[in-house]
CSV table of C-alpha atoms in Angstrom, one decimal:
chain,number,residue,atom,x,y,z
A,408,MET,CA,96.5,135.6,41.4
A,409,GLY,CA,99.8,136.9,42.6
A,410,LYS,CA,101.0,136.5,46.2
A,411,ALA,CA,100.5,140.2,47.1
A,412,SER,CA,97.1,140.2,45.5
A,413,ARG,CA,96.0,137.2,47.5
A,414,ASP,CA,97.5,138.7,50.7
A,415,LYS,CA,95.3,141.8,50.0
A,416,ARG,CA,92.1,139.9,49.2
A,417,ASP,CA,92.4,137.2,51.9
A,418,ILE,CA,93.4,138.7,55.3
A,419,TYR,CA,93.3,135.3,57.0
A,420,TYR,CA,95.7,133.8,54.4
A,421,ARG,CA,98.1,136.6,55.1
A,422,LYS,CA,97.8,136.4,58.9
A,423,ALA,CA,98.3,132.6,58.8
A,424,LYS,CA,101.7,133.1,57.2
A,425,GLU,CA,102.6,135.9,59.6
A,426,GLU,CA,101.7,133.8,62.7
A,427,GLY,CA,103.3,130.6,61.5
A,428,TRP,CA,100.2,128.5,60.6
A,429,ARG,CA,100.2,126.2,57.7
A,430,ALA,CA,96.7,127.2,56.5
A,431,ARG,CA,94.1,129.9,57.1
A,432,SER,CA,91.7,127.2,58.4
A,433,ALA,CA,93.7,127.3,61.7
A,434,PHE,CA,91.7,130.4,62.5
A,435,LYS,CA,88.4,128.6,62.1
A,436,LEU,CA,89.4,126.0,64.8
A,437,LEU,CA,90.8,128.7,67.1
A,438,GLN,CA,87.6,130.7,66.8
A,439,ILE,CA,85.5,127.6,67.6
A,440,ASP,CA,87.7,127.0,70.6
A,441,GLU,CA,87.1,130.6,71.8
A,442,GLU,CA,83.4,129.8,72.0
A,443,PHE,CA,83.3,126.1,73.0
A,444,ASN,CA,86.6,125.6,74.8
A,445,ILE,CA,87.1,122.4,72.8
A,446,PHE,CA,90.8,121.9,73.8
A,447,GLU,CA,90.2,121.9,77.6
A,448,GLY,CA,91.7,118.7,79.1
A,449,VAL,CA,92.6,117.3,75.7
A,450,LYS,CA,95.6,115.0,75.4
A,451,ARG,CA,94.8,112.8,72.4
A,452,VAL,CA,93.4,114.2,69.1
A,453,VAL,CA,92.5,112.6,65.8
A,454,ASP,CA,92.5,114.9,62.8
A,455,LEU,CA,90.6,113.2,59.9
A,456,CYS,CA,91.3,114.3,56.3
A,457,ALA,CA,94.2,116.4,57.5
A,458,ALA,CA,96.4,116.3,54.3
A,459,PRO,CA,96.2,119.7,52.5
A,460,GLY,CA,94.5,119.3,49.1
A,461,SER,CA,92.5,116.3,50.5
A,462,TRP,CA,93.6,113.1,48.7
A,463,SER,CA,95.7,115.0,46.0
A,464,GLN,CA,99.0,115.2,48.0
A,465,PRO,CA,100.7,113.9,51.1
A,466,MET,CA,101.4,116.1,54.1
A,467,ALA,CA,104.8,117.2,55.3
A,468,PRO,CA,105.6,115.7,58.7
A,469,ILE,CA,104.8,117.5,61.9
A,470,GLU,CA,106.8,117.0,65.1
A,471,GLY,CA,104.9,115.0,67.7
A,472,VAL,CA,102.2,113.9,65.2
A,473,ILE,CA,101.7,110.4,63.9
A,474,GLN,CA,100.3,110.3,60.3
A,475,VAL,CA,98.1,107.4,59.2
A,476,GLN,CA,97.1,107.1,55.5
A,477,GLY,CA,93.9,105.1,55.4
A,478,ASP,CA,90.3,104.9,54.4
A,479,ILE,CA,88.1,106.6,57.1
A,480,THR,CA,85.1,104.4,56.0
A,481,ASN,CA,87.1,101.3,57.1
A,482,ALA,CA,87.1,100.2,60.7
A,483,ARG,CA,90.7,98.9,60.3
A,484,THR,CA,91.9,102.6,60.1
A,485,ALA,CA,90.3,103.2,63.5
A,486,GLU,CA,92.1,100.2,64.9
A,487,VAL,CA,95.5,101.5,63.7
A,488,VAL,CA,94.7,104.9,65.4
A,489,ILE,CA,93.9,103.2,68.7
A,490,ARG,CA,97.0,101.1,68.5
A,491,HIS,CA,99.1,104.3,68.3
A,492,PHE,CA,97.3,105.5,71.4
A,493,ASP,CA,98.4,102.4,73.3
A,494,GLY,CA,94.8,101.2,73.5
A,495,CYS,CA,93.5,104.5,74.8
A,496,LYS,CA,90.8,106.5,73.0
A,497,ALA,CA,90.9,110.1,71.8
A,498,ASP,CA,89.5,113.1,73.7
A,499,LEU,CA,88.8,115.0,70.5
A,500,VAL,CA,88.2,114.2,66.8
A,501,VAL,CA,88.2,117.0,64.2
A,502,CYS,CA,87.4,116.7,60.5
A,503,ASP,CA,87.9,119.6,58.1
A,504,GLY,CA,87.6,117.4,55.0
A,505,ALA,CA,85.5,118.2,52.0
A,506,PRO,CA,85.0,117.0,48.5
A,507,ASP,CA,85.7,119.0,45.3
A,508,VAL,CA,82.6,121.1,45.0
A,509,THR,CA,80.6,121.0,41.8
A,510,GLY,CA,78.6,124.2,42.3
A,511,LEU,CA,75.4,122.2,42.6
A,512,HIS,CA,74.6,122.9,46.2
A,513,ASP,CA,72.3,119.9,46.8
A,514,MET,CA,74.9,117.5,45.4
A,515,ASP,CA,77.7,119.1,47.4
A,516,GLU,CA,75.7,119.1,50.6
A,517,PHE,CA,74.8,115.4,50.1
A,518,VAL,CA,78.4,114.3,49.4
A,519,GLN,CA,79.7,116.3,52.3
A,520,SER,CA,77.1,114.8,54.7
A,521,GLN,CA,78.3,111.3,53.6
A,522,LEU,CA,81.9,112.3,54.3
A,523,ILE,CA,80.8,113.4,57.8
A,524,LEU,CA,79.0,110.1,58.4
A,525,ALA,CA,82.2,108.2,57.3
A,526,GLY,CA,84.0,110.3,59.9
A,527,LEU,CA,81.4,109.2,62.4
A,528,THR,CA,82.3,105.6,61.6
A,529,VAL,CA,85.8,106.4,62.9
A,530,VAL,CA,84.5,108.4,65.8
A,531,THR,CA,82.4,105.5,67.2
A,532,HIS,CA,85.6,103.4,67.4
A,533,VAL,CA,88.2,105.9,68.6
A,534,LEU,CA,86.4,108.6,70.7
A,535,LYS,CA,86.0,108.1,74.4
A,536,GLU,CA,82.7,108.8,76.2
A,537,GLY,CA,82.4,112.4,77.0
A,538,GLY,CA,84.6,113.4,74.0
A,539,LYS,CA,84.0,116.0,71.3
A,540,PHE,CA,83.7,115.8,67.5
A,541,ILE,CA,84.1,118.8,65.2
A,542,ALA,CA,83.2,118.4,61.5
A,543,LYS,CA,82.8,120.7,58.5
A,544,ILE,CA,79.3,120.7,57.1
A,545,PHE,CA,77.6,122.3,54.1
A,546,ARG,CA,74.3,123.9,55.1
A,547,GLY,CA,71.3,123.0,53.0
A,548,LYS,CA,67.8,121.7,53.1
A,549,ASP,CA,68.8,118.3,54.6
A,550,THR,CA,70.9,119.8,57.4
A,551,SER,CA,68.2,118.9,59.9
A,552,LEU,CA,68.6,115.2,59.1
A,553,LEU,CA,72.4,115.3,59.7
A,554,TYR,CA,71.8,117.2,62.9
A,555,CYS,CA,69.4,114.5,64.2
A,556,GLN,CA,71.8,111.7,63.1
A,557,LEU,CA,74.6,113.4,65.2
A,558,LYS,CA,72.2,113.8,68.1
A,559,LEU,CA,72.0,110.1,68.4
A,560,PHE,CA,75.6,110.1,69.8
A,561,PHE,CA,76.0,113.6,71.2
A,562,PRO,CA,73.5,115.2,73.6
A,563,VAL,CA,74.7,118.6,72.6
A,564,VAL,CA,75.1,119.5,68.9
A,565,THR,CA,75.6,123.1,67.7
A,566,PHE,CA,76.3,124.4,64.2
A,567,ALA,CA,78.8,127.1,64.2
A,568,LYS,CA,80.1,129.7,61.7
A,569,PRO,CA,83.6,131.0,62.5
A,570,LYS,CA,84.3,134.6,61.5
A,571,SER,CA,87.2,133.4,59.3
A,572,SER,CA,84.7,131.4,57.2
A,573,ARG,CA,83.5,133.5,54.3
A,574,ASN,CA,79.8,134.6,54.5
A,575,SER,CA,79.4,133.7,50.9
A,576,SER,CA,80.3,130.1,51.7
A,577,ILE,CA,77.7,127.4,52.7
A,578,GLU,CA,80.4,126.0,55.0
A,579,ALA,CA,79.8,125.7,58.7
A,580,PHE,CA,80.9,123.3,61.5
A,581,ALA,CA,79.1,120.8,63.6
A,582,VAL,CA,80.3,121.0,67.2
A,583,CYS,CA,79.3,117.8,68.9
A,584,GLU,CA,79.9,117.5,72.7
A,585,ASN,CA,79.8,114.8,75.3
A,586,TYR,CA,79.9,111.6,73.2
A,587,PHE,CA,77.5,109.1,74.6
A,588,PRO,CA,76.4,106.3,72.2
A,589,PRO,CA,73.0,104.6,72.6
A,590,GLU,CA,72.9,101.7,75.2
A,591,GLY,CA,74.1,98.5,73.7
A,592,PHE,CA,75.3,100.2,70.5
A,593,ASN,CA,77.6,98.2,68.2
A,594,PRO,CA,79.6,100.2,65.7
A,595,LYS,CA,78.7,97.6,63.1
A,596,ASP,CA,75.1,98.7,63.4
A,597,LEU,CA,75.9,102.4,62.7
A,598,HIS,CA,74.3,102.7,59.3
A,599,ARG,CA,71.2,100.7,60.2
A,600,LEU,CA,70.7,103.1,63.1
A,601,LEU,CA,71.3,106.2,61.0
A,602,GLU,CA,68.7,105.1,58.5
A,603,LYS,CA,65.9,105.2,61.1
A,604,VAL,CA,66.5,108.9,61.8
A,605,GLY,CA,63.8,111.2,60.5
A,606,SER,CA,61.6,108.3,59.3
A,607,PRO,CA,58.1,107.6,60.5
A,608,TRP,CA,59.3,104.2,61.7
A,609,GLY,CA,62.1,105.6,63.8
A,610,GLY,CA,62.1,104.6,67.5
A,611,GLU,CA,60.2,107.0,69.8
A,612,ASP,CA,63.0,106.9,72.4
A,613,GLN,CA,65.5,108.4,69.9
A,614,ASP,CA,65.7,112.2,69.9
A,615,CYS,CA,64.6,113.6,66.5
A,616,SER,CA,63.6,110.3,65.1
A,617,SER,CA,60.0,109.8,66.2
A,618,GLY,CA,58.6,111.5,63.0
A,619,TRP,CA,59.2,113.5,59.9
A,620,LEU,CA,61.6,116.4,60.0
A,621,GLU,CA,59.0,118.8,58.7
A,622,GLY,CA,55.7,120.2,59.9
A,623,PRO,CA,55.0,120.0,63.6
A,624,ASN,CA,58.1,117.8,64.1
A,625,LYS,CA,60.5,120.3,62.4
A,626,VAL,CA,63.8,120.5,64.1
A,627,TYR,CA,65.3,123.9,64.8
A,628,ILE,CA,69.1,123.7,64.9
A,629,PRO,CA,71.2,125.8,67.3
A,630,PHE,CA,73.4,128.1,65.1
A,631,LEU,CA,76.2,130.2,66.5
A,632,ALA,CA,78.6,132.7,65.1
A,633,CYS,CA,82.2,132.3,66.4
A,634,GLY,CA,84.9,134.9,66.7
A,635,ASP,CA,85.1,138.6,67.5
A,636,LEU,CA,82.4,140.4,65.7
A,637,ASN,CA,84.8,143.4,65.4
A,638,GLY,CA,87.5,141.2,64.0
A,639,TYR,CA,88.7,140.8,60.4
A,640,ASP,CA,86.0,140.2,57.7
A,641,SER,CA,86.9,137.2,55.6
A,642,ASP,CA,84.9,138.6,52.6
A,643,ARG,CA,86.7,142.0,52.6
A,644,SER,CA,89.9,143.1,51.1
A,645,TYR,CA,92.4,144.9,53.4
A,646,PRO,CA,95.3,147.2,52.4
A,647,LEU,CA,98.8,145.7,52.6
A,648,PRO,CA,100.9,146.8,55.5
A,649,LYS,CA,103.2,149.7,54.9
A,650,VAL,CA,106.9,149.1,54.9
A,651,ALA,CA,109.9,151.4,55.3
A,652,ASP,CA,111.1,151.2,51.7
A,653,GLY,CA,107.6,151.2,50.3
A,654,THR,CA,107.9,147.7,48.7
A,655,TYR,CA,105.7,145.0,50.3
A,656,GLN,CA,107.3,141.6,50.4
A,657,SER,CA,104.8,138.7,50.5
A,658,LEU,CA,105.8,135.8,52.8
A,659,ASP,CA,106.0,132.3,51.5
A,660,PRO,CA,103.6,129.7,53.0
A,661,VAL,CA,104.9,128.1,56.2
A,662,GLN,CA,104.8,124.7,54.5
A,663,PRO,CA,104.5,124.7,50.7
A,664,PRO,CA,103.0,121.6,49.0
A,665,ILE,CA,105.5,118.7,48.8
A,666,ALA,CA,103.7,116.8,45.9
A,667,PRO,CA,101.2,119.2,44.3
A,668,PRO,CA,99.1,117.8,41.4
A,669,TYR,CA,100.3,120.8,39.3
A,670,LYS,CA,104.0,120.1,39.8
A,671,ARG,CA,104.3,118.5,36.3
A,672,ALA,CA,102.7,121.5,34.7
A,673,LEU,CA,105.1,123.9,36.4
A,674,GLU,CA,108.1,121.8,35.2
A,675,MET,CA,106.8,121.9,31.6
A,676,LYS,CA,106.2,125.6,31.7
A,677,LYS,CA,109.7,126.3,33.1
A,678,ALA,CA,111.3,124.1,30.5
A,679,SER,CA,109.3,125.8,27.7
A,680,SER,CA,110.4,129.3,28.9
A,681,GLN,CA,114.0,128.1,28.8
A,682,GLY,CA,113.7,126.7,25.3
A,683,ILE,CA,114.1,123.1,26.4
A,684,ARG,CA,112.2,120.5,24.5
A,685,GLU,CA,111.1,117.3,26.1
A,686,PRO,CA,112.2,114.1,24.4
A,687,GLU,CA,109.6,112.5,22.2
A,688,LYS,CA,108.0,109.4,23.6
A,689,HIS,CA,107.2,106.5,21.2
A,690,SER,CA,105.0,103.5,21.8
A,691,LEU,CA,106.6,100.1,21.6
A,692,ASP,CA,104.1,99.2,18.9
A,693,SER,CA,105.1,102.2,16.7
C-alpha cells in the first residue's frame, strides 16, 4: 500500500502525521481522556509495551522519558521503574501492548488477557493507591473473567471503545480507576488470588468471585464509546486534501522505525535493483 493510499484509507494515520504524533494510537488515548479525564493530576506515568512493533524493534528516544527494556512479568522490572521515580509510585499506568494476532479469536483473546495480567503484575508494584490503569483488551467470551479479576484491585472498571479504534476490530480498552488492593495483599500472591475469581470456591467477600460467571451470577460489564460521535470514522476512506498544484504530497511518519525487522529485505531489494550481487558465503566446513 502506497503512502497516499494509506492516507486515504486511514484518516487517523494521516491526522497523526499532520498533528505530530508518532502513531495513530495516540488518538485512542486522547479520546479515552476526553471521557475519563485520566491525565488529571498525573505527574508520573508508566507506559508498558511502548516500543512500536512490540518486541521487534527498539524505540527512538523521547525527551523527558526514561526507557527501560525489561520483562513485565518480572518484579525486578518494576523495581527498576520505582528506582527511576526516586522511590515514588506512578499515578497512571498504560499498556497498549498486544501479541501478533493469529486470526483465531479465542486464542488471541486468551493471549491478550495473559499479557494484561502480566501488566497487572507491574501495576501492583508501581501504581499508587488511587491511581489508574489503562490496558488494551480483546473482547470475547471470557471478557467477564478478566473484568472480575481487575475488579479485585479497582472499584471502578469500564471497558471503552475509542472512535479511532476500528469497529471491525475486537479491540477495546479496560479503564481501571482508583487502585485499591485487597487488605493485606502481597504482590507475590497475585496469581493465586486471580485463580479464585469466577470459581465456586472463590471468597464471598470478593466482588464477582462468589460464584460462576454465568446464569444468575452473570456479570454485565460497563461498556462505553469514547470520542465525538460526529468525528472521523476509522473504518471509512476519506478523500485526500486538495492542494494548490493538484499534487498531494504524503507526509513521512514523525518517527520512522530505527531497526525494523524488514530492514534487511529492503537492503537486498535495493541492491538487486542496482545490479549489485551479494558476496557468496561459504561454510568453514565446505
